[in-house]
Coordinates of C-alpha atoms in Angstrom, one line a residue:
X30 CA 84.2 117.6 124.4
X31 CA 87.6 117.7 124.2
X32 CA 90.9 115.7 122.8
X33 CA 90.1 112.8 124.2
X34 CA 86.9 112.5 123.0
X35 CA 88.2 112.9 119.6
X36 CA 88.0 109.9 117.3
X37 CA 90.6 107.0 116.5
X38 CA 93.2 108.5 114.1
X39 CA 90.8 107.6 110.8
X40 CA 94.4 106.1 108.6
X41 CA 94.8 103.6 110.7
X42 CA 91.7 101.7 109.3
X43 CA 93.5 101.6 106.2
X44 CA 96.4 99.3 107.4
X45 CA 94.7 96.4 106.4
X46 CA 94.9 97.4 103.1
X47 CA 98.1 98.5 102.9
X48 CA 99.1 95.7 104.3
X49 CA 97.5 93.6 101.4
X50 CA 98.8 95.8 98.6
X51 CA 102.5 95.4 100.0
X52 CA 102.3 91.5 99.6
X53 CA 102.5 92.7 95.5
X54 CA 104.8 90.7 93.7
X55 CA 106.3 94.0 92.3
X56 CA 106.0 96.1 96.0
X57 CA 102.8 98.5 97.1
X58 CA 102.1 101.8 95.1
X59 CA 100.9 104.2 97.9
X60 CA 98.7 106.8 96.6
X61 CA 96.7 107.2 99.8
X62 CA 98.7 110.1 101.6
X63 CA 99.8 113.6 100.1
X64 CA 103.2 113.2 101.6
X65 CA 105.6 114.6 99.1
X66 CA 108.8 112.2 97.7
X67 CA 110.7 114.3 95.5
X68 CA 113.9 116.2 97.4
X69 CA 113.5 119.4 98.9
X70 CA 115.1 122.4 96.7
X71 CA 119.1 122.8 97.4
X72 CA 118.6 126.1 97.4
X73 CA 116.0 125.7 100.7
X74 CA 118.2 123.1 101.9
X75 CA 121.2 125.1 101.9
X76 CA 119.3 127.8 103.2
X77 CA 118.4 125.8 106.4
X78 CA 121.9 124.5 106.8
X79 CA 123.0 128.1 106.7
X80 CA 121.2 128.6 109.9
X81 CA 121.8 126.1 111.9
X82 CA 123.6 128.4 114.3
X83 CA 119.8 128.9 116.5
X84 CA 120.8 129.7 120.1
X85 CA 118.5 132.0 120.6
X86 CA 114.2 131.4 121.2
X87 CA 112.7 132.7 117.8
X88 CA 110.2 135.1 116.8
X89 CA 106.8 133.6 117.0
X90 CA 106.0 136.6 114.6
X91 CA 108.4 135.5 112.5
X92 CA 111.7 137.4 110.9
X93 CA 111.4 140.9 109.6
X94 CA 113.0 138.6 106.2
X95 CA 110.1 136.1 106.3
X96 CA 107.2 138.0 106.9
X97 CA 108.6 140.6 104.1
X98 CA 109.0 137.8 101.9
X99 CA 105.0 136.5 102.8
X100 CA 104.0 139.6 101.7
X101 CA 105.5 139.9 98.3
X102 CA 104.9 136.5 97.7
X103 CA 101.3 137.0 97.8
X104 CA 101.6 140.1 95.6
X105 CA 103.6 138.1 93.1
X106 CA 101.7 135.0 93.0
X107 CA 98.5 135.3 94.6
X108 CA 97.7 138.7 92.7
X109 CA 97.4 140.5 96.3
X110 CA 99.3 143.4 96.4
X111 CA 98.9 145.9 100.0
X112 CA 99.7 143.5 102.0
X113 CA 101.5 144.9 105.4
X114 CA 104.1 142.5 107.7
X115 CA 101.2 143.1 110.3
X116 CA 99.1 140.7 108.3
X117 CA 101.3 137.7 108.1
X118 CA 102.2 135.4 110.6
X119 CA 104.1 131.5 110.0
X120 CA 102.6 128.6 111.8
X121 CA 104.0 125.4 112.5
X122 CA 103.0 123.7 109.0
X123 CA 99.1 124.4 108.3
X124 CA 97.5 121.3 109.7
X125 CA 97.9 122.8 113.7
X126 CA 96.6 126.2 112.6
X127 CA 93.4 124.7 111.1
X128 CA 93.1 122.5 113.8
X129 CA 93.6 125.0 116.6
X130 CA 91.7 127.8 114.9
X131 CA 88.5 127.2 116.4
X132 CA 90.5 127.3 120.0
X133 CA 92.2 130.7 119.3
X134 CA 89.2 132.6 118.2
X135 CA 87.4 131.2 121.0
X136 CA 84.7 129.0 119.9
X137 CA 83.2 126.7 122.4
X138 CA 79.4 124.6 122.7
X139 CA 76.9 126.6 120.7
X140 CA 78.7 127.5 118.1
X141 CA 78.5 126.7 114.3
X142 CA 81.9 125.7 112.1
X143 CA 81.1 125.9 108.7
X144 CA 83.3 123.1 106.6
X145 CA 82.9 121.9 102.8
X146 CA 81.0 118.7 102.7
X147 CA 84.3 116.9 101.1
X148 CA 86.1 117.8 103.9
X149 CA 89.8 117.8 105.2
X150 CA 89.6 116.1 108.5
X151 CA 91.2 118.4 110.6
X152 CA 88.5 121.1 110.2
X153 CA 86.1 119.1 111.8
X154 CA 88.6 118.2 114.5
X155 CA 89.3 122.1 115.4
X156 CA 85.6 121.8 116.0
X157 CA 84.9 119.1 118.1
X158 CA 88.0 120.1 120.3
X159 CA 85.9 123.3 121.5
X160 CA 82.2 121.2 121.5
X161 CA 81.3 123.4 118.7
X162 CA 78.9 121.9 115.9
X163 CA 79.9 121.1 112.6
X164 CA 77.7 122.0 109.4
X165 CA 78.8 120.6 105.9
X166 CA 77.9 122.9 103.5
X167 CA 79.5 124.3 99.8
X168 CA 76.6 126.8 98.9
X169 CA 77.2 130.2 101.3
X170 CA 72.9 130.1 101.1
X171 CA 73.0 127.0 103.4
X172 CA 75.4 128.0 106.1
X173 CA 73.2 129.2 109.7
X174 CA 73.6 132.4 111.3
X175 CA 75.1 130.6 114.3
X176 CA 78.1 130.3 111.9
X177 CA 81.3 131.8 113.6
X178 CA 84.1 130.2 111.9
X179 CA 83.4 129.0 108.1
X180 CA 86.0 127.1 106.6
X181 CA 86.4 126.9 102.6
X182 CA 89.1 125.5 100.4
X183 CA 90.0 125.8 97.2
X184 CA 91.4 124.1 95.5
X185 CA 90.0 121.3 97.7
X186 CA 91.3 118.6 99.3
X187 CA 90.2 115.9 98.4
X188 CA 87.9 117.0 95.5
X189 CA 90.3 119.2 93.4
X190 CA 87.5 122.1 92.9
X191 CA 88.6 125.5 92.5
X192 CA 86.2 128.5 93.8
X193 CA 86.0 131.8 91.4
X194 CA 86.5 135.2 92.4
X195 CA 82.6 135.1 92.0
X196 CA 82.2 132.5 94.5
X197 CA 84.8 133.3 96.7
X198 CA 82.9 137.3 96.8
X199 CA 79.4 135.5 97.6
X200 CA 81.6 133.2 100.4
X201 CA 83.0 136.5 102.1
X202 CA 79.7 138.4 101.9
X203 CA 77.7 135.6 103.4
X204 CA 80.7 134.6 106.1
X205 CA 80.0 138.6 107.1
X206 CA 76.0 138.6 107.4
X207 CA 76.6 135.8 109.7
X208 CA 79.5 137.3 111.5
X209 CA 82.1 134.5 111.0
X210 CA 85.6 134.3 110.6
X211 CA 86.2 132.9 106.9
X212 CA 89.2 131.1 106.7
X213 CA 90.2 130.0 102.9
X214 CA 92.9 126.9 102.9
X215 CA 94.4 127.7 99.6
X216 CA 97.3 125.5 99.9
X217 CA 97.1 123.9 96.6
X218 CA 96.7 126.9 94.5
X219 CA 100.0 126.7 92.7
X220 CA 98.7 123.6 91.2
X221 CA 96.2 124.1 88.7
X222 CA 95.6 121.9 86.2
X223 CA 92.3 122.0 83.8
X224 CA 91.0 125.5 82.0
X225 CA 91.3 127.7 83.1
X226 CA 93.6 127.3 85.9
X227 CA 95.8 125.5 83.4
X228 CA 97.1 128.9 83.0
X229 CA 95.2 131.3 84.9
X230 CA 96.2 132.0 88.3
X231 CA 93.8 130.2 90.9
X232 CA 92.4 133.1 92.7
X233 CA 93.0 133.8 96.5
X234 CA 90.4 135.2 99.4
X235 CA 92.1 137.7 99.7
X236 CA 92.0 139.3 96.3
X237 CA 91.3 142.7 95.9
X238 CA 88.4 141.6 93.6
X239 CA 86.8 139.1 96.5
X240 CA 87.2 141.9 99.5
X241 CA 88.0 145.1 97.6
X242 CA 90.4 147.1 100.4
X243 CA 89.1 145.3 103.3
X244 CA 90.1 142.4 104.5
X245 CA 87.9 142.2 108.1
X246 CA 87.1 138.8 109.5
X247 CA 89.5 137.4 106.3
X248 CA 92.0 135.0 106.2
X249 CA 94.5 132.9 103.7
X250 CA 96.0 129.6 104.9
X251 CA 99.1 128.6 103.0
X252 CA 101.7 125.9 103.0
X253 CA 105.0 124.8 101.3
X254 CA 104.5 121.5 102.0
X255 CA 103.4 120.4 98.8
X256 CA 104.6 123.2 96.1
X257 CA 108.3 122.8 98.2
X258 CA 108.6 119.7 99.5
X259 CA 108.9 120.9 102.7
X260 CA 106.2 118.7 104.5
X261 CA 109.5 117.7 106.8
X262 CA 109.9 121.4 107.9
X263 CA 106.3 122.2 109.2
X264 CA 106.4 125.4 107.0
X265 CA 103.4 127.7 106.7
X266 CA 101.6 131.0 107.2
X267 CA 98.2 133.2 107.8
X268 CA 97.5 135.7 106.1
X269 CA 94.8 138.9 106.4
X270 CA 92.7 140.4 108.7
X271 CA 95.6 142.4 110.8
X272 CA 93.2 142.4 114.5
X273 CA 93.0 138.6 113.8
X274 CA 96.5 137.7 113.0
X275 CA 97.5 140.2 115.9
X276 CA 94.9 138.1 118.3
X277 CA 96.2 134.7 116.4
X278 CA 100.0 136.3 117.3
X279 CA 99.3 136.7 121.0
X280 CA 97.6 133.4 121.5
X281 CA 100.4 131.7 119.8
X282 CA 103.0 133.7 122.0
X283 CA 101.2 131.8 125.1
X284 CA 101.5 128.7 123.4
X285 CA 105.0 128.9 122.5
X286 CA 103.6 128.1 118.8
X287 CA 107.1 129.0 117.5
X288 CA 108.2 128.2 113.7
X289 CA 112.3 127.2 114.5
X290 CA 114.9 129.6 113.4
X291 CA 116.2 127.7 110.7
X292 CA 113.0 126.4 109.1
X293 CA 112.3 130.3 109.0
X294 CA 115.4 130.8 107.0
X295 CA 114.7 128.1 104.5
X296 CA 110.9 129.8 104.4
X297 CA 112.1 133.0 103.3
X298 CA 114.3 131.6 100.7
X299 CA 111.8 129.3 99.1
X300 CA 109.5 132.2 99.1
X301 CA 112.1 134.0 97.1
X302 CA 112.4 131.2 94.2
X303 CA 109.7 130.6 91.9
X304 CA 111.7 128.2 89.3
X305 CA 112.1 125.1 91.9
X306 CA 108.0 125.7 92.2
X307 CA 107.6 125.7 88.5
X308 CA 109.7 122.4 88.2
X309 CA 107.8 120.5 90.7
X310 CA 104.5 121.9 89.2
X311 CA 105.6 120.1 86.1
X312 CA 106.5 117.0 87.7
X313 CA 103.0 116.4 89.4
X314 CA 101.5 117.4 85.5
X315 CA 103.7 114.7 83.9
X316 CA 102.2 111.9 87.1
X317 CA 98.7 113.1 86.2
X318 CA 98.4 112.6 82.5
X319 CA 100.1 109.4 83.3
X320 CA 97.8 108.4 86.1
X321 CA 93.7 109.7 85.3
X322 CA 93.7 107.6 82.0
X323 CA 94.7 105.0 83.5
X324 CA 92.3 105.5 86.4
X325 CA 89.6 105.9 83.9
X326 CA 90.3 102.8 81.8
X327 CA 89.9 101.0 85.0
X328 CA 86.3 102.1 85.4
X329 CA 86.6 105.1 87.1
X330 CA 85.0 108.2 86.8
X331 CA 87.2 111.2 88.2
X332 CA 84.7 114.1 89.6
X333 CA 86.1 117.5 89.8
X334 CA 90.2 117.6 90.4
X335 CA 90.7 120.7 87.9
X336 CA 93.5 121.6 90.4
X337 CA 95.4 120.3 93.8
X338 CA 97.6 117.2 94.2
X339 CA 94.6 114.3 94.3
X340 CA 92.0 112.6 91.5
X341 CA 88.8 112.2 93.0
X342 CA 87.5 109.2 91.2
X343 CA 84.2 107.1 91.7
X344 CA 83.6 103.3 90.6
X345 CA 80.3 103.6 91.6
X346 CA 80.8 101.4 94.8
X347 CA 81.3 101.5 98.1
X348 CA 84.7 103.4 98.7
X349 CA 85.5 100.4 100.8
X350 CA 84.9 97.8 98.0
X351 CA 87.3 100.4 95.7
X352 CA 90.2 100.1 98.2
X353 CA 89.4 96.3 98.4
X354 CA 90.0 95.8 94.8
X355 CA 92.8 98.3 94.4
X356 CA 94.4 96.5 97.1
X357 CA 94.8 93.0 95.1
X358 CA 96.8 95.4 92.2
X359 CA 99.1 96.6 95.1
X360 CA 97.7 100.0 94.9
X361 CA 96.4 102.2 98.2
X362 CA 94.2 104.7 98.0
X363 CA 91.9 106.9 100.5
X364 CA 88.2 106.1 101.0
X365 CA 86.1 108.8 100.7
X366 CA 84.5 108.2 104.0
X367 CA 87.4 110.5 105.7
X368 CA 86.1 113.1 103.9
X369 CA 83.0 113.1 105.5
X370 CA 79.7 111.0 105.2
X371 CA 79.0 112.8 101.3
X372 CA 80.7 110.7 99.5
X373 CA 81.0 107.2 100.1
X374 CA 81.7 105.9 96.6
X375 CA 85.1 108.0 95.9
X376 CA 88.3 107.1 96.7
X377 CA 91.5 109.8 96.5
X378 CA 93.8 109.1 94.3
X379 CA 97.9 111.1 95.5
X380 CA 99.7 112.1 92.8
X381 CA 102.7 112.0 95.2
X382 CA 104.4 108.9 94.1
X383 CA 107.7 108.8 91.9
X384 CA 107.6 108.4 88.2
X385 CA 108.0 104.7 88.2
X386 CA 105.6 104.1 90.8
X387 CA 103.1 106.2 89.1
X388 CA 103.9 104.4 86.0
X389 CA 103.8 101.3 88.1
X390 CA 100.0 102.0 89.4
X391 CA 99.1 103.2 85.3
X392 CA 100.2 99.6 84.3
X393 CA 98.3 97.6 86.9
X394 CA 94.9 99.5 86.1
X395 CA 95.0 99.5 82.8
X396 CA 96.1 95.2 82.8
X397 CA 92.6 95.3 85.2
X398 CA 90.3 96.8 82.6
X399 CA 91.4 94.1 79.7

């Protein structure tokens, strides 16, 4: 097993349908992929331009400046305090670090990847690229003892749920009987939405009331992609376990896995501002109560979603048949079947759109249901 015996790229199956919904009198409405379309923060962007000047190779551990700013970040908004420069490290963006985990900790054929059985693709991809076998699994009862890397994410892509410090204890305990690196994507956790993460702060792995002081075999997967708008930077980070993020470090050092200078800058500053965060968290609120009734008036029924940037809605069809008829409103959405073979009847709803194509989409459904 290796690259190429991964599969075809899974979005392009979708073309067809986007193709179909573009042919709308009144243009598509593209709620398929979580690409953000709201402008980057000045303040980031100014910050980038600021250090532009990048002659020199840069620190694949990252700046003294960044990795400070990582840390108190997660003490500030994760509710992680402790946290030493030794346990941070920025990847390029969060998408090659979950796909290349399996790779740097060494996996290979006879070993177990634990993933949730909604699943972000790329998991499973990490896998496969080793010949290691995939389990889908959500309860930690269920995952084997083979397990060497479990995967968990919360909130989750696509299915909005949100893990408790309960859960997320049970998830480490059972990660550690088993011997496995648990690695927590989390990169949606500034976007809570239904009680109580409407104003509670979505808990992280590496809480002190999930791991207590010890944070072996732990890890905390973040990005600004989405809480930034800084998908176009690649801007991201690990976080925990300091022998892992050292191993991780050294690995990446051979790799040449090296976050550019000036996207570093731009890191450390957005780290820094909590207000543009705020603003965009209220922008992706206002979409939402616009979009789920409108969802639900068109037959719909949206399954878990408490929290992340995606409704996860069921007609009770095949997701197939969904994206068919959402197609003829000029609408695109994601089946469900990229999510893994649990959920064929959903289809992922993006609340990355603008206003007026959100209010766009609102309009069609409802006009649908009448």
């Amino acid at each position: 097993m290796g690259v190429a015996d991964l599969a075809e790229y899974p979005w392009d199956a979708v073309a067809p349908y986007a193709a179909r919904a573009a042919a709308h009198p009144d243009g598509i409405v593209d709620l398929s992929v979580g690409s953000p379309v709201d402008v980057t923060p000045e303040v980031v962007r100014r910050a980038l331009a600021e250090a532009t000047d990048a002659h020199a190779y840069p620190q694949t551990v990252g700046t003294p400046a960044l990795r400070e700013a990582i840390v108190a970040w997660y003490a500030r908004r994760r509710g992680v305090p402790g946290l030493t420069v030794g346990q941070v490290l920025p990847t390029v963006g969060s998408k090659e670090l979950v796909a290349l985990l399996p790779l740097l900790l060494g996996l290979g054929p006879g070993d177990v990847v634990v993933q949730p059985r909604a699943a972000y693709p790329s998991y499973a991809a990490g896998a496969l690229l080793v010949g290691a076998e995939v389990v889908d699994a959500d309860d930690p009862a269920e995952w084997p003892d083979r397990a060497r890397l479990v995967w968990i994410n919360s909130p989750g892509n696509p299915d909005g749920r949100v893990r408790d410090v309960a859960s997320l204890r049970a998830a480490v305990a059972r990660a550690r009987e088993t011997g496995a690196v648990i690695a927590s994507d989390e990169c949606y956790a500034e976007l809570g939405w239904d009680a109580p993460w409407d104003d509670e702060p979505i808990p992280c792995v590496l809480d002190p009331r999930v791991i207590g002081s010890d944070a072996s075999g732990v890890l905390s997967v973040y990005s600004l992609s989405k809480q930034s708008n800084l998908a176009g930077y690649r801007a991201a980070f690990v976080a925990g376990d300091p022998g892992l993020v050292e191993r991780l470090l050294t690995a990446r050092k051979h790799l040449g896995l090296m976050v550019p200078g000036p996207v570093q800058a731009a890191m450390t500053v957005a780290l820094g501002d909590d207000a543009h965060v705020a603003r965009q968290k209220e922008s992706y609120r206002r979409r939402r109560a616009v979009l789920r009734p409108a969802i639900e008036a068109a037959g719909f029924r949206v399954d878990g979603s408490e929290a992340g940037l995606y409704l996860w809605a069921s007609e009770g069809r095949d997701a197939w048949e969904s994206l068919d008829g959402l197609a003829d409103l000029g609408i695109l959405a994601g089946p469900g079947h990229f999510y893994g073979p649990h959920f064929p009847q959903h289809v992922r709803f993006s609340l990355t759109a603008s206003d007026d194509r959100i209010e766009a989409a609102a309009d069609r459904l409802r006009a649908s249901a009448s």
